[in-house]
Coordinates of C-alpha atoms in Angstrom, one line a residue:
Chain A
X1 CA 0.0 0.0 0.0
X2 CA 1.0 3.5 -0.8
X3 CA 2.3 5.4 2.2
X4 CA 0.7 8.5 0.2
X5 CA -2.3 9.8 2.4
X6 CA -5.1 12.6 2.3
X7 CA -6.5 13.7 5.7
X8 CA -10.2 14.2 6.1
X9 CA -10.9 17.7 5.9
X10 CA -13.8 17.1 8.9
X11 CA -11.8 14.5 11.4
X12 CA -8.6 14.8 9.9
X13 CA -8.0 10.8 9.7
X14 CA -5.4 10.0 6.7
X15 CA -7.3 7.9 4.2
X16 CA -5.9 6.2 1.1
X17 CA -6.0 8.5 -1.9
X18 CA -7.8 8.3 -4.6
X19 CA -6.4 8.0 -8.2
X20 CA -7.8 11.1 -9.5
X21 CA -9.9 13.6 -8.6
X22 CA -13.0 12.6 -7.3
X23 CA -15.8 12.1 -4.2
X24 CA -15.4 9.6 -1.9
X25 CA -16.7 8.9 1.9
X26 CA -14.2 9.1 4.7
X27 CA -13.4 5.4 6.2
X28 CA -13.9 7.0 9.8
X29 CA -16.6 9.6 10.0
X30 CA -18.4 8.3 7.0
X31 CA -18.6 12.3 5.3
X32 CA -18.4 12.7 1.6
X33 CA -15.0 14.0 0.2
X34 CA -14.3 16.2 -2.6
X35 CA -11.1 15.1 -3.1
X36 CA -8.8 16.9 -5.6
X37 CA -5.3 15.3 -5.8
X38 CA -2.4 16.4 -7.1
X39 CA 1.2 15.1 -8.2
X40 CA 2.7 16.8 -5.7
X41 CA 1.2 13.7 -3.3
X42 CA 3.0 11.2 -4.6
X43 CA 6.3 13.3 -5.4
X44 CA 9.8 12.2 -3.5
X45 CA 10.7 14.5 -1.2
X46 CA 14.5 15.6 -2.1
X47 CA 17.2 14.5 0.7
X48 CA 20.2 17.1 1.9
X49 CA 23.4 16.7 0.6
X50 CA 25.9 15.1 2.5
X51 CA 28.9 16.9 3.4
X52 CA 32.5 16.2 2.7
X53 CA 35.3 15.7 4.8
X54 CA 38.6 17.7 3.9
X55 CA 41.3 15.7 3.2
X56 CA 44.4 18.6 2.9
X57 CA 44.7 21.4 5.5
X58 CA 44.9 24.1 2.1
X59 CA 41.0 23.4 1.6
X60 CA 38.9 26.0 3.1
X61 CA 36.4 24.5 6.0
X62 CA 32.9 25.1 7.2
X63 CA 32.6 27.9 10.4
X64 CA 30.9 25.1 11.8
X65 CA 32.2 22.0 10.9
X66 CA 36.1 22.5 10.5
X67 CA 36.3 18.7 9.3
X68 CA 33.9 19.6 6.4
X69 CA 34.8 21.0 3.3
X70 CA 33.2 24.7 2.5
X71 CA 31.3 25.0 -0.5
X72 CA 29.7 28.4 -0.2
X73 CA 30.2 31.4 1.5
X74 CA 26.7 32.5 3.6
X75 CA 25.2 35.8 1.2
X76 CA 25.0 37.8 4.7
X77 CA 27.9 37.2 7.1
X78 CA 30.1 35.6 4.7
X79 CA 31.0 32.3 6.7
X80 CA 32.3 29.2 4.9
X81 CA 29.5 27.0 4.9
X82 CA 29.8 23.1 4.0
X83 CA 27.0 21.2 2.0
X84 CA 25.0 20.5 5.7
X85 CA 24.9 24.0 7.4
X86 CA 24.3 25.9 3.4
X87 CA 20.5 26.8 3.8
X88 CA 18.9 27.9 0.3
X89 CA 16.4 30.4 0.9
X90 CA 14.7 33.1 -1.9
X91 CA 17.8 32.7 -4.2
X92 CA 20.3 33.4 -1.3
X93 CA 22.7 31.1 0.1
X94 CA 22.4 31.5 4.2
X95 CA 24.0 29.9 7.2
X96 CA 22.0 28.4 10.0
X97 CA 22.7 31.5 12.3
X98 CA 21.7 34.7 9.3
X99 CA 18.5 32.4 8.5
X100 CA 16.1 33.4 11.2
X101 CA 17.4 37.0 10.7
X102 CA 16.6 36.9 6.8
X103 CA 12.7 37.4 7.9
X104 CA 11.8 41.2 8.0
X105 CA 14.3 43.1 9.1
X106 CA 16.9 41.5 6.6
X107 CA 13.9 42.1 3.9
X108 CA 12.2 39.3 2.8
X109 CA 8.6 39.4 3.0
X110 CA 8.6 35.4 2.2
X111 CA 9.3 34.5 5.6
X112 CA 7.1 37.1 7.5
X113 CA 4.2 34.9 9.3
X114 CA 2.6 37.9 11.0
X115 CA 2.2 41.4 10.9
X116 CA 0.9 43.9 13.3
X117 CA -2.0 46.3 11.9
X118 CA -1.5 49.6 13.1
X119 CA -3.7 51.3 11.4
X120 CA -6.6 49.0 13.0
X121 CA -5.0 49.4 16.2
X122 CA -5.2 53.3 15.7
X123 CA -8.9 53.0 14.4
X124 CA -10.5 51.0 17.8
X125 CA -8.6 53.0 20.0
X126 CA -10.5 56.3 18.3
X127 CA -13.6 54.3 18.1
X128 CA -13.1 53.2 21.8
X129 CA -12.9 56.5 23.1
X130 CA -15.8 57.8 21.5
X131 CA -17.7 55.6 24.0
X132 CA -15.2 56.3 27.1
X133 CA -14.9 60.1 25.9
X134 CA -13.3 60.6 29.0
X135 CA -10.3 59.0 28.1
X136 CA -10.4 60.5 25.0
X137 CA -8.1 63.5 25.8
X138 CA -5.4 61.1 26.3
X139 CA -5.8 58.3 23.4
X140 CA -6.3 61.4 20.5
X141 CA -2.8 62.4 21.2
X142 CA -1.8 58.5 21.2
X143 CA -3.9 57.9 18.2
X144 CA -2.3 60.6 16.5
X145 CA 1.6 59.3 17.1
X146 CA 0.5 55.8 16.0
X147 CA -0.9 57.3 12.1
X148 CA 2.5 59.8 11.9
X149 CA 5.0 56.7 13.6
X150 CA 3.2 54.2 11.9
X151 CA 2.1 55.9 8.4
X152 CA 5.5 54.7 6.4
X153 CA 5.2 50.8 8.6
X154 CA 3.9 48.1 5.8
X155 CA 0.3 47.6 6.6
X156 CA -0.3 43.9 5.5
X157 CA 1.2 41.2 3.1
X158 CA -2.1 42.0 0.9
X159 CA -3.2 45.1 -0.7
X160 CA -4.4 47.3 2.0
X161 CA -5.3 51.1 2.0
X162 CA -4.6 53.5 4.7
X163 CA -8.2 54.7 5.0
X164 CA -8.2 53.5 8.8
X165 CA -5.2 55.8 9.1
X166 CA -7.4 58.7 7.6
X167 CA -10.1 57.9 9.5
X168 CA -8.8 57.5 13.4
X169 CA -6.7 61.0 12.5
X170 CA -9.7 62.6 11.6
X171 CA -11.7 61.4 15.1
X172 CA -8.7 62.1 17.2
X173 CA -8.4 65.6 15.9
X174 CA -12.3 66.3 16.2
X175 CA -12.0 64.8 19.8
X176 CA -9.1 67.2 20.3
X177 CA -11.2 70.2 18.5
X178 CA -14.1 69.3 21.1
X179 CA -11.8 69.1 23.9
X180 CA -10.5 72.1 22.8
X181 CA -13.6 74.2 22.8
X182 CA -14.9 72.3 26.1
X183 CA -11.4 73.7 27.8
X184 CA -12.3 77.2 26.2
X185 CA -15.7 77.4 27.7
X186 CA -14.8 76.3 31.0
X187 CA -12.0 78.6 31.1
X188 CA -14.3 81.7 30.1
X189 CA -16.8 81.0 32.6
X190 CA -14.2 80.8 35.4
X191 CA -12.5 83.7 34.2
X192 CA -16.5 85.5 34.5
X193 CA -16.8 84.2 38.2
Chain B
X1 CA 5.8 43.2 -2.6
X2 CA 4.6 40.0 -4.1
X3 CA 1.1 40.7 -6.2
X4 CA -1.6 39.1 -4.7
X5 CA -5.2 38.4 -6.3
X6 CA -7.9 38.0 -3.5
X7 CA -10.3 35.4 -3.7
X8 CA -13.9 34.9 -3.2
X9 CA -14.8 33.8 0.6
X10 CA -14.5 35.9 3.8
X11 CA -15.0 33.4 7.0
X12 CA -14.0 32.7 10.7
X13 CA -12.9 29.4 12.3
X14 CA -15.7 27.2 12.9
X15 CA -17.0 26.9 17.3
X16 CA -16.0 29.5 19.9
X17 CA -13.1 30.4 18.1
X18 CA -15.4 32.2 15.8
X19 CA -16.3 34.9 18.5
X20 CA -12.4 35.7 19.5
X21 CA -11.1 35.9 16.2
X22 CA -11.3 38.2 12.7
X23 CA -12.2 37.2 9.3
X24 CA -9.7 35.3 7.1
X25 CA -9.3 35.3 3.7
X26 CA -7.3 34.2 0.7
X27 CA -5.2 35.3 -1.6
X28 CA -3.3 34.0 -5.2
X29 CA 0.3 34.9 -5.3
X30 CA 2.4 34.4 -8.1
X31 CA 3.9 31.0 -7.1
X32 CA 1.8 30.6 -3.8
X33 CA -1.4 30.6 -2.3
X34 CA -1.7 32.6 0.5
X35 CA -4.2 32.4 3.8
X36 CA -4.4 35.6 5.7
X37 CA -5.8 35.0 9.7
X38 CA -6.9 38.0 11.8
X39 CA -7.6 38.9 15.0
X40 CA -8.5 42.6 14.2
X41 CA -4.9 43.8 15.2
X42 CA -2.8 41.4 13.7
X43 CA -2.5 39.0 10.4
X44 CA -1.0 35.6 11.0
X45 CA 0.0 33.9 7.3
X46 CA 0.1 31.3 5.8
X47 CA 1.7 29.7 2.3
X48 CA 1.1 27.5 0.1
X49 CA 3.3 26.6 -2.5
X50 CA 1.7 26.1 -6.2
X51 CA 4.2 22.8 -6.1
X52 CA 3.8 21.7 -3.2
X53 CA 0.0 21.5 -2.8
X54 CA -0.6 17.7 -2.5
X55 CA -4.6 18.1 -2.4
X56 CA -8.1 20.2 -1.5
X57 CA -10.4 18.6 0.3
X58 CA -14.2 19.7 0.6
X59 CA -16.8 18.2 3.0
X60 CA -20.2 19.6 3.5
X61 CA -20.6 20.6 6.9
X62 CA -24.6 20.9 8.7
X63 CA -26.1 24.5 9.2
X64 CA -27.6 22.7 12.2
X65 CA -25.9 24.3 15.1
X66 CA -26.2 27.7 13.0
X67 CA -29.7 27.4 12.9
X68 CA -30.5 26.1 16.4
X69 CA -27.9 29.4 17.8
X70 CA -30.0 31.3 16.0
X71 CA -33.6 29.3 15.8
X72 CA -33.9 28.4 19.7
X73 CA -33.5 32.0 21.2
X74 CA -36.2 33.4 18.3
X75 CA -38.6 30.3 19.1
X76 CA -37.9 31.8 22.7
X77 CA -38.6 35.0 22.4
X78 CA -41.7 34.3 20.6
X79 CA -42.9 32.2 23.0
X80 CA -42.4 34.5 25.6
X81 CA -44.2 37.2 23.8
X82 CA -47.0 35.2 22.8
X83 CA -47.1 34.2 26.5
X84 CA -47.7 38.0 27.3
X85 CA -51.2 37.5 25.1
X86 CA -53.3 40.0 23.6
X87 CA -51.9 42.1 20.6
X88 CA -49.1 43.8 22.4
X89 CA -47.5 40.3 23.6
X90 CA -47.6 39.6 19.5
X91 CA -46.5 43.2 19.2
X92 CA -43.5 42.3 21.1
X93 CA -42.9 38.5 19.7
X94 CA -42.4 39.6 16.4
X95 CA -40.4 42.2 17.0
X96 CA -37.8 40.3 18.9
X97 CA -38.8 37.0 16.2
X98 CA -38.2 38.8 13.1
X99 CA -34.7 40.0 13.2
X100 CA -33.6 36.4 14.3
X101 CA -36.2 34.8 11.2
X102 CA -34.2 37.6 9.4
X103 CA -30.7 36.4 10.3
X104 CA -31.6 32.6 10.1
X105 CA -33.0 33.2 6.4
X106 CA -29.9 34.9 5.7
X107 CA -27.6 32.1 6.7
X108 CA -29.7 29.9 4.9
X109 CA -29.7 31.9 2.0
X110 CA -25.8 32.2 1.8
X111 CA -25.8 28.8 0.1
X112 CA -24.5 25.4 1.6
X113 CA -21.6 25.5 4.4
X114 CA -18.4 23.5 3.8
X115 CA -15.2 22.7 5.1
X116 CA -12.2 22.9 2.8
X117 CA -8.6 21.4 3.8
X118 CA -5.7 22.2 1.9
X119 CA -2.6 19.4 2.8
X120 CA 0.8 19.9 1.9
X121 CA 4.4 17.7 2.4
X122 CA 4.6 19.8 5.9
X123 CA 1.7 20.9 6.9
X124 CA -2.6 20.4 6.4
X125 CA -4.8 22.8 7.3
X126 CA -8.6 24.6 7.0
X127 CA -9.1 27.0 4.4
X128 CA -12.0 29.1 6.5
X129 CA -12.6 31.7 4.2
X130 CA -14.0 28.8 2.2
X131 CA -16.8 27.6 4.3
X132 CA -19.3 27.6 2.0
X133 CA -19.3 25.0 -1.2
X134 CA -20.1 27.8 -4.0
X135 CA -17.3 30.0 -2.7
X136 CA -14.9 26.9 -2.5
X137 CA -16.0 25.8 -6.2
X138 CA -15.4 29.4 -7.6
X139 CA -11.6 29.8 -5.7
X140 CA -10.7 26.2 -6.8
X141 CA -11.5 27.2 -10.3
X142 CA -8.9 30.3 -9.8
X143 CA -6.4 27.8 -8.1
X144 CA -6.1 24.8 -10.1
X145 CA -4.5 26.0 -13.5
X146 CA -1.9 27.9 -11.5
X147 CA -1.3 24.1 -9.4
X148 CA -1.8 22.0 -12.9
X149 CA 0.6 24.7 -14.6
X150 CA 3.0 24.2 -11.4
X151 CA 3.0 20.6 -11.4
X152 CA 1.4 19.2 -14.2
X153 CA -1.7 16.8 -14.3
X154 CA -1.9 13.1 -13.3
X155 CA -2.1 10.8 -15.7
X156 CA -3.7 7.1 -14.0
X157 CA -1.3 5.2 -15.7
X158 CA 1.8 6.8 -13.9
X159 CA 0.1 6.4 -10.3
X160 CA 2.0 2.8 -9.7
X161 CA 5.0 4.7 -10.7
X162 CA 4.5 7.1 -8.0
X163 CA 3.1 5.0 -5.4
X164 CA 6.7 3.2 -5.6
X165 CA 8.3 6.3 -4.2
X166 CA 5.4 8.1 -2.5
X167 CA 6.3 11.7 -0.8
X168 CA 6.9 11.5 3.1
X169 CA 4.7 13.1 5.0
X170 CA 6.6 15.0 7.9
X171 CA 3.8 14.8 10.5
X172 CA 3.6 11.3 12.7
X173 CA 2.6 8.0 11.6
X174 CA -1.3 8.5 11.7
X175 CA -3.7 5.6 11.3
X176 CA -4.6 4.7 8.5
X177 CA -8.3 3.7 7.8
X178 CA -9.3 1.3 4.5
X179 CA -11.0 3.0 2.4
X180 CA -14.9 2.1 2.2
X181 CA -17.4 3.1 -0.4
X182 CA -14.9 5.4 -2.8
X183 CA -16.8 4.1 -5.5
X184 CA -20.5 5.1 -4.4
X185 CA -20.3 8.1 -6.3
X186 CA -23.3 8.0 -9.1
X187 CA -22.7 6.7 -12.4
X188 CA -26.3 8.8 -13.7
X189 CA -24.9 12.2 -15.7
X190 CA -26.5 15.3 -13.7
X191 CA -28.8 17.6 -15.8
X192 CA -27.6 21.3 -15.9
X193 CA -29.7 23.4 -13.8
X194 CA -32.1 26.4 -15.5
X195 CA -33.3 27.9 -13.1
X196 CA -36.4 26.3 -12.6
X197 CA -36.8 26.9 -8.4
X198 CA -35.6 30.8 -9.4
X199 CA -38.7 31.1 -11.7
X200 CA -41.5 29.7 -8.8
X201 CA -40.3 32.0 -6.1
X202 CA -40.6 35.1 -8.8
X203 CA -44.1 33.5 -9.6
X204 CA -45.0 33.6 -6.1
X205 CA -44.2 37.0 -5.4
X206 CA -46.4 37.6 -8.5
X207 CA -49.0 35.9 -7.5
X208 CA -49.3 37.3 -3.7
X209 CA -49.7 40.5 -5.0
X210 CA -53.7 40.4 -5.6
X211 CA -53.9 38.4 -3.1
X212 CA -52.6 41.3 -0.5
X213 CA -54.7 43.7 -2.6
X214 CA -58.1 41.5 -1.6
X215 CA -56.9 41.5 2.2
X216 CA -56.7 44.1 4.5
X217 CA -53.9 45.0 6.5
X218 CA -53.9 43.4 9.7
X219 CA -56.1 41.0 9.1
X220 CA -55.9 37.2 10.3
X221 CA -55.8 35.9 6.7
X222 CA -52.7 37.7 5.5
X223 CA -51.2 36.9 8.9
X224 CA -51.9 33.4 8.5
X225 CA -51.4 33.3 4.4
X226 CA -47.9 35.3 4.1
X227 CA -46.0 33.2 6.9
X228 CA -47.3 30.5 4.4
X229 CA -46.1 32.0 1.5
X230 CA -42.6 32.9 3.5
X231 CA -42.3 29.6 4.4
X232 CA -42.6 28.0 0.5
X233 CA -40.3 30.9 -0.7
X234 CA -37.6 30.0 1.9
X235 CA -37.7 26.4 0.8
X236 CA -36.9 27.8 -2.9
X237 CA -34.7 30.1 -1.9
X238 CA -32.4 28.0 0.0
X239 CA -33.1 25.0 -2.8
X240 CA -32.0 28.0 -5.3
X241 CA -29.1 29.2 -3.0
X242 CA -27.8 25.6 -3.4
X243 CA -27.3 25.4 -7.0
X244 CA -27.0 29.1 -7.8
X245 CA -23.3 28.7 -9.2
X246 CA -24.2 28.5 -12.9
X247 CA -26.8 31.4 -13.1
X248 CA -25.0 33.4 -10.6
X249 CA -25.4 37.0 -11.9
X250 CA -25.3 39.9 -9.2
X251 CA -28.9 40.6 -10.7
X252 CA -30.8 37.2 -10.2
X253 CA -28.6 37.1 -6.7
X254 CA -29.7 40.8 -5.8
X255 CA -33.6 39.8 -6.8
X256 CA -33.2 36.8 -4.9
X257 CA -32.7 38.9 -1.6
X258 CA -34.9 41.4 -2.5
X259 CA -37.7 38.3 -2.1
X260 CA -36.5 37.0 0.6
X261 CA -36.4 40.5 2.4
X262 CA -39.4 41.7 1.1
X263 CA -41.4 39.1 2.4
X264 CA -40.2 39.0 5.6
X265 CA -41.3 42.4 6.0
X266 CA -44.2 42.1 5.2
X267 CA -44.6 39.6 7.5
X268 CA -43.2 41.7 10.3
X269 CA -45.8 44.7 9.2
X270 CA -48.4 42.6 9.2
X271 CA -48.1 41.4 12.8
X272 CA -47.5 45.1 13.2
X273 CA -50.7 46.6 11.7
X274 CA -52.5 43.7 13.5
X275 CA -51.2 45.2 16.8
X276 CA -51.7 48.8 16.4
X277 CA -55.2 47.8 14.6
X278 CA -56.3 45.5 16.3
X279 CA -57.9 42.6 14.5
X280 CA -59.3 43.4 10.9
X281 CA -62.2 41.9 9.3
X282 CA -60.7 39.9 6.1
X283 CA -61.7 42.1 2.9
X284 CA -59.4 44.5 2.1
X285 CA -61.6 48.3 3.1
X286 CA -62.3 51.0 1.2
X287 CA -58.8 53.2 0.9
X288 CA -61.2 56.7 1.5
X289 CA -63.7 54.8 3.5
X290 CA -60.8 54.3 6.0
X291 CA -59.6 57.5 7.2
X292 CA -58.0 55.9 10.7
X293 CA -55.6 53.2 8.3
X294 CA -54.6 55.5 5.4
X295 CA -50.9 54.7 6.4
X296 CA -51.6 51.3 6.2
X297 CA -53.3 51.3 3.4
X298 CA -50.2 53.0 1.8
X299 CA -47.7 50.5 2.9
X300 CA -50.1 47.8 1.3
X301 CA -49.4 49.5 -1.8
X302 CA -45.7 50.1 -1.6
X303 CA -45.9 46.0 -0.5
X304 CA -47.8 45.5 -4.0
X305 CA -46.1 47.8 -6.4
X306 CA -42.6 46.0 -4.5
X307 CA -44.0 42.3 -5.3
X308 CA -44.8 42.8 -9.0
X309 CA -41.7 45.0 -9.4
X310 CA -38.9 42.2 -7.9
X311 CA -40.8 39.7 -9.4
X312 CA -40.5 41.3 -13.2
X313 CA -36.9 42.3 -12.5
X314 CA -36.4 38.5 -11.2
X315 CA -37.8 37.3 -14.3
X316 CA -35.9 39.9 -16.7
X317 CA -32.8 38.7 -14.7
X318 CA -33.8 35.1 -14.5
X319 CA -33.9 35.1 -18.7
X320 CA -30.9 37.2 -18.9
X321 CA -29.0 34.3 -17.0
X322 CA -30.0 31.6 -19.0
X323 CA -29.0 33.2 -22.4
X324 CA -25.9 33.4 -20.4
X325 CA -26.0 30.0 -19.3
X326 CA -26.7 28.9 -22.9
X327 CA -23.8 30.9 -24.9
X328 CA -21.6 29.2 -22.2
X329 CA -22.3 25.4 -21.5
X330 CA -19.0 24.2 -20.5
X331 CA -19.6 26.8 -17.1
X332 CA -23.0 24.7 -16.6
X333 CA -21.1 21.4 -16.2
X334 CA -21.8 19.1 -13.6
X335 CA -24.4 21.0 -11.4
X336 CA -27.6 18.9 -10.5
X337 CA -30.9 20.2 -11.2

């Protein structure tokens, strides 16, 4: 039997696949599949090179591995790296130490698994104060640094405007505006007492 | 930046999770797929390489806890207004029943729910924007060129060869079950749907319309008759919703709704004329002989003139479709009637 599997997408139990695609029940829960299979399933999964051993002292040697011979330099600190420790990544040859650093602050986008939205961040906290308007002379002024700190930050991986931006700018400087003229009025009428 | 195409289907995870977390959604790249998670505040991703995509899975998942969440508390409220008595308790069941018949119909409405599982060398996981089987169909038919230009198609003969050096899964050794009953699908070719339950629920509306004209407002017959007639356009209307891929034009979908909505209001003004009336005898009265019910009377007509005009525009739609449907055959395939 094939060692190839499909999981159901309701209990997740690996089930035989089929040979094309096609419906079939699942052997535990007894729900219909849609199943759509692809080559991919039944593709070898490529093994890691081995490295070599150096056999003369003149060969260069992996950082890590002095027995090993070095077949690459890494593309961002520039160690010797052997065949084992020579991670391919986006076109870049990396060592096990620059890999985890390639994700966003060394640029690639490929390896980013979150982001932070800012810009929805700003937009509750404007929408929240509305309700606690008290607090609101406080959370304009932090609404406002997060859209001029945060205007330049990448938003999302997808296309995303900066509306929210707009928008929680535009309620913290009203708030300000009616805090403003609040203060004003309070002000005249003690200066009338 | 990569490019990214979004792709029909907004959805949450399925149970409690639902409540704590955002909408996710899904994206094309140019050599990945790509599943965006939020809370509100932040995206979690997740990627799917064209090549490595080993298979989609689709299982039809029950609207039944959907409808009881939202079914029990309006059967509830109902009963607890009704429990009140006279016309106010009715006043009050309806107005707490309707929205929650409202967001029942919708769900229903939204077409059949889904679950779709996309499994990979390293990882298998739920596709929940795709929780519903027409918005699954129409993002599959956006994915799979990109995977079959990626990795080719299988040809059956080459399967032994494969099977001889099968990909390893990276997760645990999982049990394995035999397979049972893979080849239960039917063998009988499905006819091509036209639009047939589309046409009686436009035919209905048409039809109520003298009917509401003949009956007064607040009256026990159109309180008992609509509800009826609610009830026989929500079957069609979720029998529709399941087979609405082929004729889906924004029109026939937008005059679909516009039933739906409009008769549920009518039913909710009717229970509300008959508890600011009071009971009405059945014929409808005479508009000037009337002067207490004039805005009534009015929102009878608006009700009337609405019926015939969804109805016609359903119909216009409904024939627009099918031409549609007929220049294009190969977009009709394999949808049951």
């Amino acid at each position: 039997m094939s060692a190839a599997t499909v999981d159901c997408a309701a209990c997740g139990v690996a089930q035989p696949p089929p040979t094309g695609s096609e419906e079939m029940a699942c052997a535990r829960c007894g729900r219909p599949l849609h199943v759509l299979v692809f080559p991919a399933l039944w593709r070898p999964i490529a093994a890691g090179l081995p490295a070599t051993l150096a056999v003369s002292p003149e060969e260069a040697t992996c950082y890590n591995h002095p027995a090993s011979v070095a077949v690459i330099p890494c593309a961002l600190c520039g160690r010797f790296l052997c065949a084992l420790c020579d991670i391919e990544f986006d076109g870049r040859h990396l060592c096990p130490a620059c890999f985890p650093t390639a994700r966003p602050s060394g640029g690639s986008a490929t390896l980013e698994s979150e982001r932070v939205l800012w810009d929805s961040i700003a937009l509750s906290t404007a929408l929240l104060s509305c309700i606690l308007w008290w607090a609101s002379l406080i959370t304009s002024f932090v609404v406002l640094f997060l859209v001029v700190r945060k205007w330049r930050t990448p938003l999302s991986l997808v296309p995303r405007s900066r509306i929210r931006f707009i928008a929680a700018a535009g309620i913290a400087v009203l708030q300000l505006m009616v805090w403003g003229l609040v203060l004003t009025v309070g002000l005249v009428s003690l200066r009338r007492l | 930046m990569a490019e990214y195409l979004r792709l029909p289907g907004r959805g949450r995870p399925r149970g409690l999770r639902a409540l704590l977390t955002g909408p996710s959604t899904l994206w094309m790249g140019g050599d990945h797929l790509l599943a965006v998670d939020s809370n509100g505040w932040r995206e979690t991703y997740r990627r799917f390489d064209y090549r490595d995509i080993q298979a989609i899975l689709i299982t039809p998942r029950s609207i039944a806890p959907q409808a009881a969440a939202l079914g029990l508390p309006a059967v509830a409220v109902a009963g607890l207004g009704l429990a009140m008595g006279g016309t106010e308790g009715l006043f009050w069941a309806a107005l707490g029943y309707v929205p929650l018949l409202l967001a029942l119909l919708v769900q229903l409405a939204r077409g059949p729910l889904c679950i779709c599982r996309i499994q990979t060398a390293v990882q298998s996981g739920e596709l929940h924007s795709l929780n519903r089987r027409w918005k699954a169909d129409k993002a599959l038919g956006s994915i799979l060129p990109r995977i079959e230009s990626a990795q080719g198609t299988i040809d059956p003969r080459s399967i032994p060869l494969m099977e001889s050096a099968p990909a390893t899964r990276a997760a645990a050794p999982r049990p394995v079950a035999g397979l049972h009953g893979a080849d239960r699908g039917d063998a009988r070719p499905k006819a091509t749907y036209r639009g047939g339950r589309h046409a009686v629920l436009f035919g209905l509306l048409l039809l109520e319309a003298p009917l509401v004209l003949a009956v007064a407002p607040g009256s026990l017959r159109i309180l008992v008759e609509t509800p009826v007639l609610l009830g026989i356009a929500l079957a069609v209307l979720v029998s529709a919703a399941r087979h609405r891929a082929p004729l889906a034009t924004s029109m026939l979908r937008g005059s679909v709704w516009a039933a739906a909505l409009l008769l549920a209001a009518k039913v909710y003004a009717s229970v509300v004329a008959m508890a600011v009336l009071g009971p009405q005898p059945g014929p409808m009265p005479s508009f000037w002989g009337n002067p207490a019910h004039p805005l009534w009377l009015v929102i009878d007509r608006i009700f009337i003139g609405a019926d015939v005009a969804v109805a016609v525009v359903g119909f216009l739609a409904l024939a627009a479709a099918r031409r549609g449907l007929q220049s294009e055959p190969a977009a009709s395939g394999g949808v049951a009637a």
